[in-house]
Coordinates of C-alpha atoms in Angstrom, one line a residue:
M1 CA 115.5 79.8 128.1
R2 CA 116.7 81.7 125.1
L3 CA 119.2 79.0 124.3
K4 CA 116.5 76.3 124.4
V5 CA 114.3 78.4 122.0
K6 CA 117.2 78.9 119.6
V7 CA 118.0 75.2 119.6
F8 CA 114.3 74.4 119.0
V9 CA 114.1 76.8 116.1
Q10 CA 117.3 75.3 114.6
Q11 CA 115.8 71.8 114.9
I12 CA 112.6 72.8 113.0
I13 CA 114.7 74.5 110.3
G14 CA 116.8 71.4 110.0
F15 CA 113.7 69.3 109.7
L16 CA 112.4 71.5 106.9
F17 CA 115.6 71.3 105.0
L18 CA 115.6 67.5 105.5
V19 CA 112.2 67.0 104.0
G20 CA 112.8 69.5 101.2
L21 CA 110.3 72.1 102.4
L22 CA 112.9 74.9 102.7
P23 CA 115.3 76.1 100.0
A24 CA 118.6 77.6 101.1
H25 CA 117.6 81.3 100.6
A26 CA 114.2 81.1 102.3
F27 CA 113.2 82.4 105.7
V28 CA 111.0 80.7 108.3
H29 CA 108.3 82.7 110.0
H30 CA 106.9 81.4 113.3
R31 CA 103.4 82.4 114.4
R32 CA 101.0 81.2 117.0
F33 CA 97.2 81.1 116.3
V34 CA 95.0 80.7 119.4
I35 CA 91.4 79.8 118.4
K36 CA 89.1 81.3 121.1
E37 CA 85.8 82.9 121.7
A38 CA 85.7 86.7 122.0
P39 CA 82.9 89.2 122.5
Y40 CA 82.1 91.5 119.5
S41 CA 79.4 94.2 119.2
K42 CA 77.9 95.2 115.8
L43 CA 74.5 96.4 114.6
C44 CA 73.4 97.4 118.2
S45 CA 73.9 93.9 119.6
S46 CA 76.7 91.7 121.0
K47 CA 77.7 88.1 120.7
N48 CA 80.7 85.8 121.2
I49 CA 82.4 84.8 118.0
L50 CA 85.2 82.4 117.2
T51 CA 88.5 84.3 116.6
V52 CA 92.2 83.9 116.1
N53 CA 94.1 85.6 119.0
G54 CA 90.9 87.5 119.8
Q55 CA 91.0 89.4 116.5
F56 CA 88.4 89.8 113.8
P57 CA 89.4 89.7 111.0
G58 CA 92.4 87.7 112.2
P59 CA 96.1 88.7 112.0
V60 CA 97.7 89.6 108.7
L61 CA 100.6 87.2 107.9
Y62 CA 103.5 88.6 105.9
A63 CA 106.2 86.6 104.0
N64 CA 108.3 86.7 100.8
T65 CA 108.0 84.4 97.9
G66 CA 109.6 81.0 98.7
D67 CA 109.5 81.4 102.5
T68 CA 107.9 79.0 104.9
L69 CA 105.5 79.7 107.7
V70 CA 105.2 77.6 110.8
V71 CA 101.9 78.3 112.5
N72 CA 101.1 76.6 115.7
V73 CA 97.3 76.4 115.9
Q74 CA 96.0 76.0 119.5
N75 CA 92.3 75.3 119.8
D76 CA 91.0 76.9 122.9
G77 CA 87.5 77.1 121.5
S78 CA 84.6 74.8 122.1
Q79 CA 84.3 73.3 118.6
N80 CA 86.5 71.5 116.1
I81 CA 88.6 73.6 113.8
T82 CA 90.9 73.5 110.8
I83 CA 92.8 76.2 109.0
H84 CA 93.3 76.4 105.2
W85 CA 96.0 78.5 103.5
H86 CA 93.9 79.5 100.5
G87 CA 95.9 79.5 97.3
V88 CA 99.2 78.1 98.8
K89 CA 100.2 75.2 96.6
Q90 CA 101.9 73.3 99.5
P91 CA 104.2 71.3 97.1
R92 CA 104.3 67.6 98.1
Y93 CA 102.9 68.5 101.5
P94 CA 99.1 68.5 101.7
W95 CA 99.3 67.6 105.4
S96 CA 99.0 71.3 106.3
D97 CA 96.4 72.2 103.6
G98 CA 93.5 72.2 106.1
P99 CA 90.2 71.0 104.7
E100 CA 88.3 69.0 107.3
Y101 CA 88.3 65.2 106.6
I102 CA 90.0 65.7 103.3
T103 CA 93.6 66.3 104.3
Q104 CA 93.3 66.1 108.1
C105 CA 91.0 65.4 111.0
P106 CA 90.0 68.5 112.8
I107 CA 91.9 70.1 115.7
R108 CA 89.8 69.2 118.7
P109 CA 89.3 71.6 121.6
G110 CA 92.2 71.6 123.9
T111 CA 94.7 70.4 121.3
N112 CA 97.1 72.0 118.8
F113 CA 98.6 71.3 115.4
S114 CA 101.8 73.0 114.1
Q115 CA 101.1 73.7 110.4
K116 CA 104.0 74.2 108.0
I117 CA 103.0 76.4 105.0
K118 CA 105.5 76.2 102.2
L119 CA 105.3 79.1 99.7
S120 CA 106.7 78.4 96.2
D121 CA 106.0 80.8 93.3
E122 CA 103.0 82.6 94.8
E123 CA 103.5 86.4 94.9
G124 CA 100.8 88.9 95.8
T125 CA 97.7 88.5 98.1
L126 CA 96.3 85.2 99.4
W127 CA 94.4 84.5 102.6
W128 CA 93.8 81.9 105.3
H129 CA 90.5 80.8 106.8
A130 CA 88.9 78.0 108.8
H131 CA 87.8 75.0 106.7
S132 CA 85.4 73.3 109.0
D133 CA 81.6 73.9 109.2
W134 CA 80.8 77.6 108.9
S135 CA 83.6 78.9 111.2
R136 CA 85.4 80.7 108.3
A137 CA 82.7 83.4 108.8
T138 CA 84.9 84.9 111.6
V139 CA 88.1 82.8 111.4
N140 CA 90.0 84.4 108.5
G141 CA 92.7 86.9 107.6
A142 CA 95.0 88.0 104.8
L143 CA 98.3 86.4 103.7
V144 CA 100.6 89.0 102.0
I145 CA 103.5 87.5 99.9
R146 CA 106.0 90.1 98.8
P147 CA 108.7 89.6 96.1
A148 CA 111.8 87.6 97.3
N149 CA 114.9 89.6 98.1
K150 CA 116.5 91.6 95.3
T151 CA 113.3 91.4 93.2
K152 CA 110.7 94.1 92.7
Y153 CA 107.1 94.6 91.8
P154 CA 106.4 94.8 88.0
F155 CA 105.0 98.3 88.7
P156 CA 106.2 101.3 90.8
K157 CA 106.2 100.4 94.5
P158 CA 103.1 101.9 96.1
A159 CA 103.3 104.3 99.1
A160 CA 101.5 101.7 101.3
E161 CA 99.8 98.4 101.0
V162 CA 96.4 97.9 102.7
P163 CA 94.5 94.7 103.1
I164 CA 90.8 95.2 102.4
I165 CA 88.8 92.1 103.6
L166 CA 85.2 91.9 102.6
G167 CA 83.2 90.0 105.2
E168 CA 79.8 89.2 106.5
W169 CA 77.9 89.4 109.8
W170 CA 74.9 87.7 111.2
K171 CA 73.4 88.9 114.5
S172 CA 72.6 85.3 115.3
D173 CA 75.3 82.6 116.0
V174 CA 76.7 81.5 112.6
Q175 CA 77.0 77.9 113.5
A176 CA 73.4 77.8 114.8
I177 CA 72.3 79.2 111.4
A178 CA 74.2 76.5 109.6
N179 CA 72.8 73.8 111.8
E180 CA 69.2 75.1 111.3
F181 CA 69.2 75.2 107.5
L182 CA 70.9 71.8 107.3
A183 CA 68.3 70.3 109.6
D184 CA 65.2 71.8 108.0
G185 CA 66.4 71.3 104.4
G186 CA 65.9 74.9 103.3
D187 CA 68.2 77.7 102.4
A188 CA 70.4 79.6 105.0
N189 CA 69.2 82.8 106.5
K190 CA 70.7 85.9 104.8
S191 CA 73.2 87.9 106.7
D192 CA 72.5 91.2 108.5
A193 CA 75.4 93.1 107.1
F194 CA 78.5 93.1 104.9
L195 CA 81.8 94.3 106.3
I196 CA 85.0 96.0 105.3
N197 CA 87.9 95.0 107.5
G198 CA 85.4 93.9 110.2
Q199 CA 83.2 97.0 110.1
P200 CA 79.7 97.4 108.6
G201 CA 80.2 101.1 107.9
D202 CA 78.1 104.3 108.1
L203 CA 74.9 103.0 106.4
Y204 CA 74.1 100.5 109.1
P205 CA 72.7 101.2 112.6
C206 CA 75.2 101.6 115.5
S207 CA 78.1 101.4 113.1
K208 CA 79.4 104.9 112.3
N209 CA 82.0 105.1 115.0
G210 CA 83.8 101.9 113.9
T211 CA 83.9 102.6 110.2
F212 CA 87.2 101.7 108.6
K213 CA 89.2 104.7 107.4
L214 CA 92.1 104.8 105.1
T215 CA 94.2 108.1 105.1
V216 CA 96.0 109.0 101.9
E217 CA 98.2 111.8 100.6
K218 CA 97.3 113.5 97.3
G219 CA 99.7 112.4 94.5
K220 CA 100.6 109.0 96.0
T221 CA 99.6 105.6 94.9
Y222 CA 98.3 102.9 97.2
M223 CA 97.8 99.2 96.8
L224 CA 94.5 97.7 98.1
R225 CA 94.9 94.0 98.7
M226 CA 91.3 92.8 98.3
V227 CA 90.0 89.6 99.8
N228 CA 86.5 88.3 99.5
A229 CA 85.8 86.4 102.8
V230 CA 82.0 86.7 102.3
M231 CA 80.3 83.3 102.7
N232 CA 77.7 83.2 99.9
N233 CA 78.0 86.2 97.5
L234 CA 80.1 87.5 94.7
M235 CA 80.7 91.2 95.6
F236 CA 80.9 94.5 93.6
F237 CA 83.4 97.0 95.0
S238 CA 84.2 100.6 94.0
V239 CA 85.8 103.8 95.4
A240 CA 83.9 107.1 94.7
N241 CA 85.5 109.3 92.0
H242 CA 88.6 107.0 91.8
K243 CA 89.6 104.5 89.1
L244 CA 91.3 101.3 90.2
T245 CA 94.2 99.6 88.3
V246 CA 94.1 95.8 88.6
V247 CA 97.6 94.4 88.8
G248 CA 97.2 90.9 90.3
T249 CA 94.8 88.2 91.3
D250 CA 95.3 85.0 93.4
A251 CA 99.0 85.8 94.0
A252 CA 99.8 86.1 90.3
Y253 CA 100.4 89.3 88.3
V254 CA 98.1 90.3 85.4
K255 CA 98.3 92.8 82.6
P256 CA 97.3 96.1 84.4
F257 CA 93.9 97.5 83.4
K258 CA 91.8 100.3 84.7
T259 CA 88.3 99.9 85.9
N260 CA 85.6 101.8 87.8
Y261 CA 84.6 98.7 89.9
I262 CA 85.7 95.2 90.6
T263 CA 83.8 91.9 90.9
I264 CA 85.4 89.6 93.4
S265 CA 84.2 86.0 94.2
P266 CA 84.3 84.3 97.6
G267 CA 87.8 82.9 97.9
Q268 CA 89.3 85.2 95.3
T269 CA 91.9 87.9 96.0
I270 CA 92.6 90.9 93.7
D271 CA 95.4 93.5 94.0
V272 CA 94.5 97.0 92.8
L273 CA 96.4 100.3 92.7
L274 CA 94.5 103.4 93.7
E275 CA 95.9 106.8 92.8
A276 CA 95.1 109.5 95.3
N277 CA 94.5 112.1 92.5
Q278 CA 91.2 113.8 93.5
N279 CA 90.5 117.0 95.4
P280 CA 91.1 116.5 99.2
N281 CA 87.9 115.2 100.6
H282 CA 86.2 112.1 102.2
Y283 CA 85.2 109.4 99.7
Y284 CA 83.3 106.2 100.3
M285 CA 84.7 102.8 99.4
A286 CA 81.6 100.6 99.0
A287 CA 80.8 97.0 98.4
K288 CA 77.5 95.2 97.8
A289 CA 76.4 91.7 96.7
Y290 CA 75.8 90.5 93.2
N291 CA 72.8 88.2 92.9
S292 CA 71.9 86.6 89.6
V293 CA 68.9 84.5 90.6
P294 CA 65.5 86.2 90.7
G295 CA 63.4 85.3 93.8
V296 CA 66.4 84.2 95.9
E297 CA 66.7 86.2 99.2
F298 CA 70.0 87.8 99.7
D299 CA 71.6 90.6 101.8
N300 CA 70.9 93.6 99.6
T301 CA 72.8 96.1 101.8
T302 CA 75.9 98.2 101.2
T303 CA 79.0 98.2 103.4
T304 CA 81.3 101.3 103.3
A305 CA 84.7 102.5 104.4
I306 CA 86.1 106.0 104.1
L307 CA 89.1 107.1 101.9
Q308 CA 90.2 110.4 103.5
Y309 CA 92.8 112.8 102.2
R310 CA 95.3 114.4 104.5
G311 CA 95.2 118.2 104.8
N312 CA 93.1 121.1 106.1
Y313 CA 89.7 121.2 104.4
T314 CA 86.0 120.8 105.2
P315 CA 85.0 117.3 104.0
S316 CA 81.7 116.5 102.4
S317 CA 79.1 115.2 104.9
P318 CA 78.2 112.5 104.3
P319 CA 81.2 111.4 102.1
I320 CA 80.7 111.0 98.4
L321 CA 79.2 107.6 97.4
P322 CA 80.4 105.7 94.3
N323 CA 78.0 106.2 91.4
N324 CA 79.4 103.3 89.3
L325 CA 78.7 100.2 91.4
P326 CA 76.7 97.9 89.1
N327 CA 73.2 96.9 89.9
Y328 CA 72.9 93.8 92.1
N329 CA 71.7 91.7 89.2
N330 CA 74.0 92.9 86.5
T331 CA 75.4 89.6 85.2
N332 CA 77.2 91.1 82.3
A333 CA 79.1 93.5 84.6
S334 CA 80.3 90.6 86.7
F335 CA 81.2 88.3 83.8
N336 CA 82.9 90.9 81.6
F337 CA 85.1 92.1 84.5
T338 CA 86.2 88.5 85.2
R339 CA 86.9 87.9 81.5
T340 CA 89.3 91.0 81.3
F341 CA 92.1 89.2 83.3
K342 CA 95.2 88.2 81.4
S343 CA 98.5 87.0 82.7
L344 CA 101.4 89.5 82.7
A345 CA 103.3 87.0 80.5
D346 CA 106.7 88.7 80.3
K347 CA 110.3 87.3 80.7
K348 CA 110.2 87.4 84.5
H349 CA 106.6 86.0 84.7
P350 CA 106.4 83.4 81.9
V351 CA 103.2 81.6 81.0
N352 CA 103.3 77.8 81.0
V353 CA 99.9 76.7 79.7
P354 CA 99.8 72.9 79.1
L355 CA 99.3 72.6 75.4
N356 CA 99.3 68.8 74.9
V357 CA 96.3 67.8 77.0
T358 CA 96.4 64.2 78.2
T359 CA 93.4 64.2 80.5
N360 CA 90.1 65.8 79.4
L361 CA 87.4 66.2 82.1
L362 CA 83.9 67.7 82.1
F363 CA 82.4 68.5 85.5
T364 CA 78.8 69.8 85.9
F365 CA 77.8 71.9 88.9
S366 CA 74.2 71.7 90.0
V367 CA 71.9 72.7 92.9
N368 CA 69.7 69.7 93.5
T369 CA 67.0 68.4 95.8
L370 CA 66.8 65.2 97.9
P371 CA 63.6 63.6 99.3
C372 CA 62.8 64.7 102.8
E373 CA 63.2 62.1 105.5
D374 CA 60.4 63.8 107.5
E375 CA 57.0 64.7 106.1
S376 CA 58.1 68.0 104.7
C377 CA 61.3 70.1 104.4
N378 CA 61.8 73.7 103.6
G379 CA 63.3 73.2 100.2
P380 CA 61.5 73.2 96.8
N381 CA 58.3 71.1 96.8
G382 CA 58.8 70.0 100.4
D383 CA 62.2 68.4 99.5
R384 CA 65.6 69.3 101.0
F385 CA 68.3 71.3 99.1
S386 CA 71.4 69.4 97.9
A387 CA 74.2 70.2 95.5
S388 CA 76.5 68.1 93.3
M389 CA 79.3 67.8 90.9
N390 CA 78.7 65.3 88.0
N391 CA 75.5 64.3 89.9
I392 CA 77.5 63.2 93.0
S393 CA 76.6 65.0 96.2
F394 CA 79.8 64.6 98.2
V395 CA 79.6 62.9 101.7
L396 CA 82.4 63.9 104.1
P397 CA 84.0 60.8 105.5
R398 CA 84.9 60.5 109.2
I399 CA 88.6 59.7 108.5
D400 CA 90.5 62.1 106.4
I401 CA 91.0 60.9 102.8
L402 CA 94.7 61.9 102.7
G403 CA 95.5 59.7 105.8
A404 CA 93.4 56.9 104.4
Y405 CA 95.3 57.1 101.0
Y406 CA 98.7 57.3 102.7
K407 CA 98.0 54.4 105.1
N408 CA 96.0 52.4 102.5
I409 CA 92.9 52.3 104.7
K410 CA 90.1 50.8 102.8
G411 CA 86.4 51.8 102.8
V412 CA 86.9 55.5 103.5
Y413 CA 86.4 56.7 99.9
G414 CA 85.8 55.4 96.4
D415 CA 87.9 56.3 93.4
E416 CA 85.2 56.4 90.8
F417 CA 84.4 60.1 90.5
P418 CA 83.3 60.3 86.8
S419 CA 85.3 62.1 84.2
F420 CA 82.1 63.2 82.5
P421 CA 78.5 63.7 83.8
P422 CA 76.5 60.4 83.9
F423 CA 73.6 62.0 82.0
N424 CA 73.9 64.1 78.9
F425 CA 71.2 66.8 78.7
N426 CA 70.8 70.4 77.8
F427 CA 72.7 71.6 80.8
T428 CA 71.5 75.2 80.6
G429 CA 68.0 74.5 79.2
A430 CA 65.0 76.5 80.3
S431 CA 62.9 73.5 81.3
L432 CA 64.6 70.4 82.6
P433 CA 63.1 67.1 83.9
V434 CA 62.6 66.9 87.6
E435 CA 64.3 63.6 87.9
L436 CA 67.6 65.3 87.0
Q437 CA 67.4 67.0 90.4
R438 CA 68.2 63.8 92.3
P439 CA 71.9 63.3 92.9
D440 CA 73.8 60.3 94.3
R441 CA 75.3 60.8 97.7
R442 CA 78.8 59.2 97.8
T443 CA 82.4 59.9 98.8
E444 CA 84.3 59.7 95.5
V445 CA 87.7 61.0 94.3
H446 CA 89.2 61.2 90.9
V447 CA 92.8 59.8 90.4
L448 CA 95.3 61.7 88.2
E449 CA 98.6 60.3 87.0
Y450 CA 101.6 62.4 88.0
G451 CA 102.6 64.8 85.2
S452 CA 99.4 64.6 83.3
N453 CA 98.2 67.7 81.5
V454 CA 94.7 68.3 82.7
E455 CA 91.8 70.3 81.1
I456 CA 88.6 70.5 83.0
V457 CA 85.5 72.1 81.6
L458 CA 83.5 73.5 84.5
Q459 CA 79.9 73.5 83.3
G460 CA 77.1 75.1 85.3
T461 CA 73.6 73.8 84.9
S462 CA 70.2 75.5 85.1
L463 CA 68.7 72.9 87.5
L464 CA 66.6 74.9 90.0
G465 CA 67.3 78.0 88.0
G466 CA 71.1 77.9 88.1
I467 CA 73.5 80.3 89.8
D468 CA 77.2 81.4 89.6
H469 CA 79.7 79.0 91.2
P470 CA 83.1 80.3 92.3
I471 CA 85.2 77.1 92.0
H472 CA 88.4 76.7 94.1
L473 CA 91.0 74.0 93.6
H474 CA 93.5 73.3 96.4
G475 CA 97.1 72.6 95.8
Y476 CA 97.2 74.2 92.3
S477 CA 96.9 77.4 90.4
F478 CA 95.3 76.9 87.0
Y479 CA 95.0 78.8 83.7
V480 CA 91.5 79.9 82.7
V481 CA 91.7 79.3 78.9
G482 CA 88.0 80.0 78.0
S483 CA 84.6 80.9 79.4
A484 CA 81.2 81.7 78.0
F485 CA 77.4 81.5 78.6
G486 CA 75.5 78.4 77.7
N487 CA 76.7 74.8 77.1
F488 CA 80.3 74.1 76.2
D489 CA 80.8 73.0 72.6
K490 CA 83.7 70.6 72.4
D491 CA 84.2 71.3 68.7
K492 CA 83.8 75.1 68.4
D493 CA 84.8 76.6 71.8
P494 CA 88.4 75.3 72.0
L495 CA 89.1 77.2 68.8
K496 CA 88.6 80.4 70.8
Y497 CA 90.8 79.5 73.8
N498 CA 93.4 82.0 75.0
L499 CA 96.6 79.9 75.2
V500 CA 98.9 82.9 75.0
D501 CA 98.3 84.9 78.2
P502 CA 95.3 83.3 80.1
P503 CA 95.0 84.3 83.8
L504 CA 96.6 82.1 86.4
V505 CA 94.2 81.7 89.4
N506 CA 93.1 79.3 92.1
T507 CA 89.4 80.4 92.1
I508 CA 87.2 81.0 89.1
A509 CA 83.5 82.0 89.0
I510 CA 81.5 80.0 86.5
V511 CA 78.9 82.5 85.2
R512 CA 75.3 81.5 85.8
N513 CA 74.3 78.9 83.3
G514 CA 77.7 79.1 81.6
W515 CA 81.1 77.4 81.6
A516 CA 84.8 77.9 82.1
A517 CA 87.7 75.8 80.9
I518 CA 90.9 75.4 83.0
R519 CA 94.2 73.8 82.5
F520 CA 97.0 72.7 84.9
K521 CA 99.8 70.1 85.1
A522 CA 99.2 67.5 87.8
D523 CA 102.7 67.8 89.3
N524 CA 101.8 68.1 93.0
P525 CA 101.2 64.7 94.5
G526 CA 98.7 64.3 97.3
V527 CA 95.0 64.7 97.9
W528 CA 93.5 68.0 96.8
F529 CA 90.0 69.4 97.3
M530 CA 87.9 71.0 94.6
H531 CA 84.7 72.8 95.6
C532 CA 82.3 75.7 95.2
H533 CA 83.3 78.6 97.5
L534 CA 79.7 79.5 98.3
E535 CA 79.5 78.0 101.7
R536 CA 75.9 76.7 101.5
H537 CA 76.8 74.8 98.3
V538 CA 79.7 73.1 100.1
S539 CA 77.3 72.2 103.0
W540 CA 75.0 70.7 100.4
G541 CA 77.8 68.6 98.7
M542 CA 79.2 70.6 95.8
E543 CA 82.7 69.2 96.1
M544 CA 85.1 66.4 95.2
A545 CA 88.8 65.6 95.6
F546 CA 91.7 64.6 93.4
I547 CA 94.3 62.1 94.2
V548 CA 97.5 63.0 92.3
K549 CA 99.8 59.9 92.3
D550 CA 103.5 60.0 93.0
G551 CA 105.9 60.5 90.2
K552 CA 109.1 58.4 89.7
G553 CA 111.7 60.9 90.8
S554 CA 112.6 61.5 94.4
Q555 CA 111.3 65.1 94.2
Q556 CA 108.0 63.9 92.8
K557 CA 106.7 62.0 95.8
L558 CA 104.4 62.9 98.6
L559 CA 106.3 63.8 101.8
P560 CA 105.6 62.0 105.1
P561 CA 103.1 63.4 107.6
P562 CA 104.3 65.4 110.6
P563 CA 104.2 63.6 114.0
D564 CA 101.5 65.9 115.4
M565 CA 98.7 65.3 112.9
P566 CA 95.4 65.6 114.6
K567 CA 93.7 62.3 115.4
C568 CA 90.2 61.4 114.3

């Protein structure tokens, strides 16, 4: 039996070498994910949730830069599933990227799919999550990528590294909530609690016994690997009486800076160092939602965990709460924190910002309305909520776009996603015509030539009041070269760009009624999804996809699909 397993492993490694997915020095990690229902109790009630291997949050995956993970995903649940490796570039191999009907058909109940996740230059914290319907609410976990052999962190090695996953909990079935708001055209019900590592914390009923605790020794430094797995909110996070030193985000290093709090968007990861330099005691770590839109209901509760020092002492009861968490509506606190990030930009971590832009794009992000098919829906003025990019509300096809592109299947998608919004108006104006709220519903992609240097201005609009949008691009990290409130000015704003040490990220929050400018080189062929990471906005259609064409060289072409791709 052992010999058969060894031969099987050698065959997989040989395949990976053959298709160029595995360099000579890399290691292959094999994991098995079993998607299944499991009972969980929180907030004085119990329900079954979808899990990986019965765990919530799911298992933490560990690897080194340049390694490959082979994860056999077995669907023993009752609904379709896909798994996305958030922030992994998957060079030339989008087949394992995971978004439903974009790069694959879902893994149906009773079937499996062996996903090959090729790490390249990512170093730090990423995460994985379901990318089908709302199942990522419980199907998620951290992906920790440490430096390759014989390399070190660009800061003293911490005493320990601890994933801190911010999550969300509804007492009701999550999929039922999604089905309900999509059917009635209104907004989704707010959650009942936020979570730290799967636990609501002391401030919620029936939760004190499960509160996550981190034990530290005075004088040592610890790395918190922060992940925002929350469905619909940017989050503020702080540790009572302790400053945090930010050292990385989205698996790239940044110039270290100290802060009393962090703002972390859904989809984003942030690496922070915490010095255990206070008097031995118990201190709360706390997180709560940021909400920039007056009148919009949201979960205005606070989740806590406990930082506890080793030693003999009588701790404060209750533990000390942070006094520097910003107010829930403090837009400046959120935006100013995000603008502080700068790439490390040293010899070992160079910056390669595309300077000669060959493709200029402007994408607007709007919450919209559509006419109600019935007499009345629960959206504004009896309409139903929708969302769009460049006035196109994306319609998911029933055959994956990547498969259709690779096999040249016609009629699955159009290739006319516009480079600029079809209507020019005061995007962040106070009073906009109602007719601008009506988007087109289509399945459109934007085609990029291989090697083009792309700049996209991500412009929020004030339609229906406007809101922050954490925008995630699959298959790439990109440089954020500028951001501000209001409308982008193509003549003045580029003069203020940071082209020296802008942050390299895969998710960026466009501030409410503002803009951000990003740049990347289109050197990863395939189909790559771009979308808002607020889950209700995705459900309403705030998404699109890029097709990056093959280059001329042999190492610039899309690799073939694996034999076990899920069938539609």
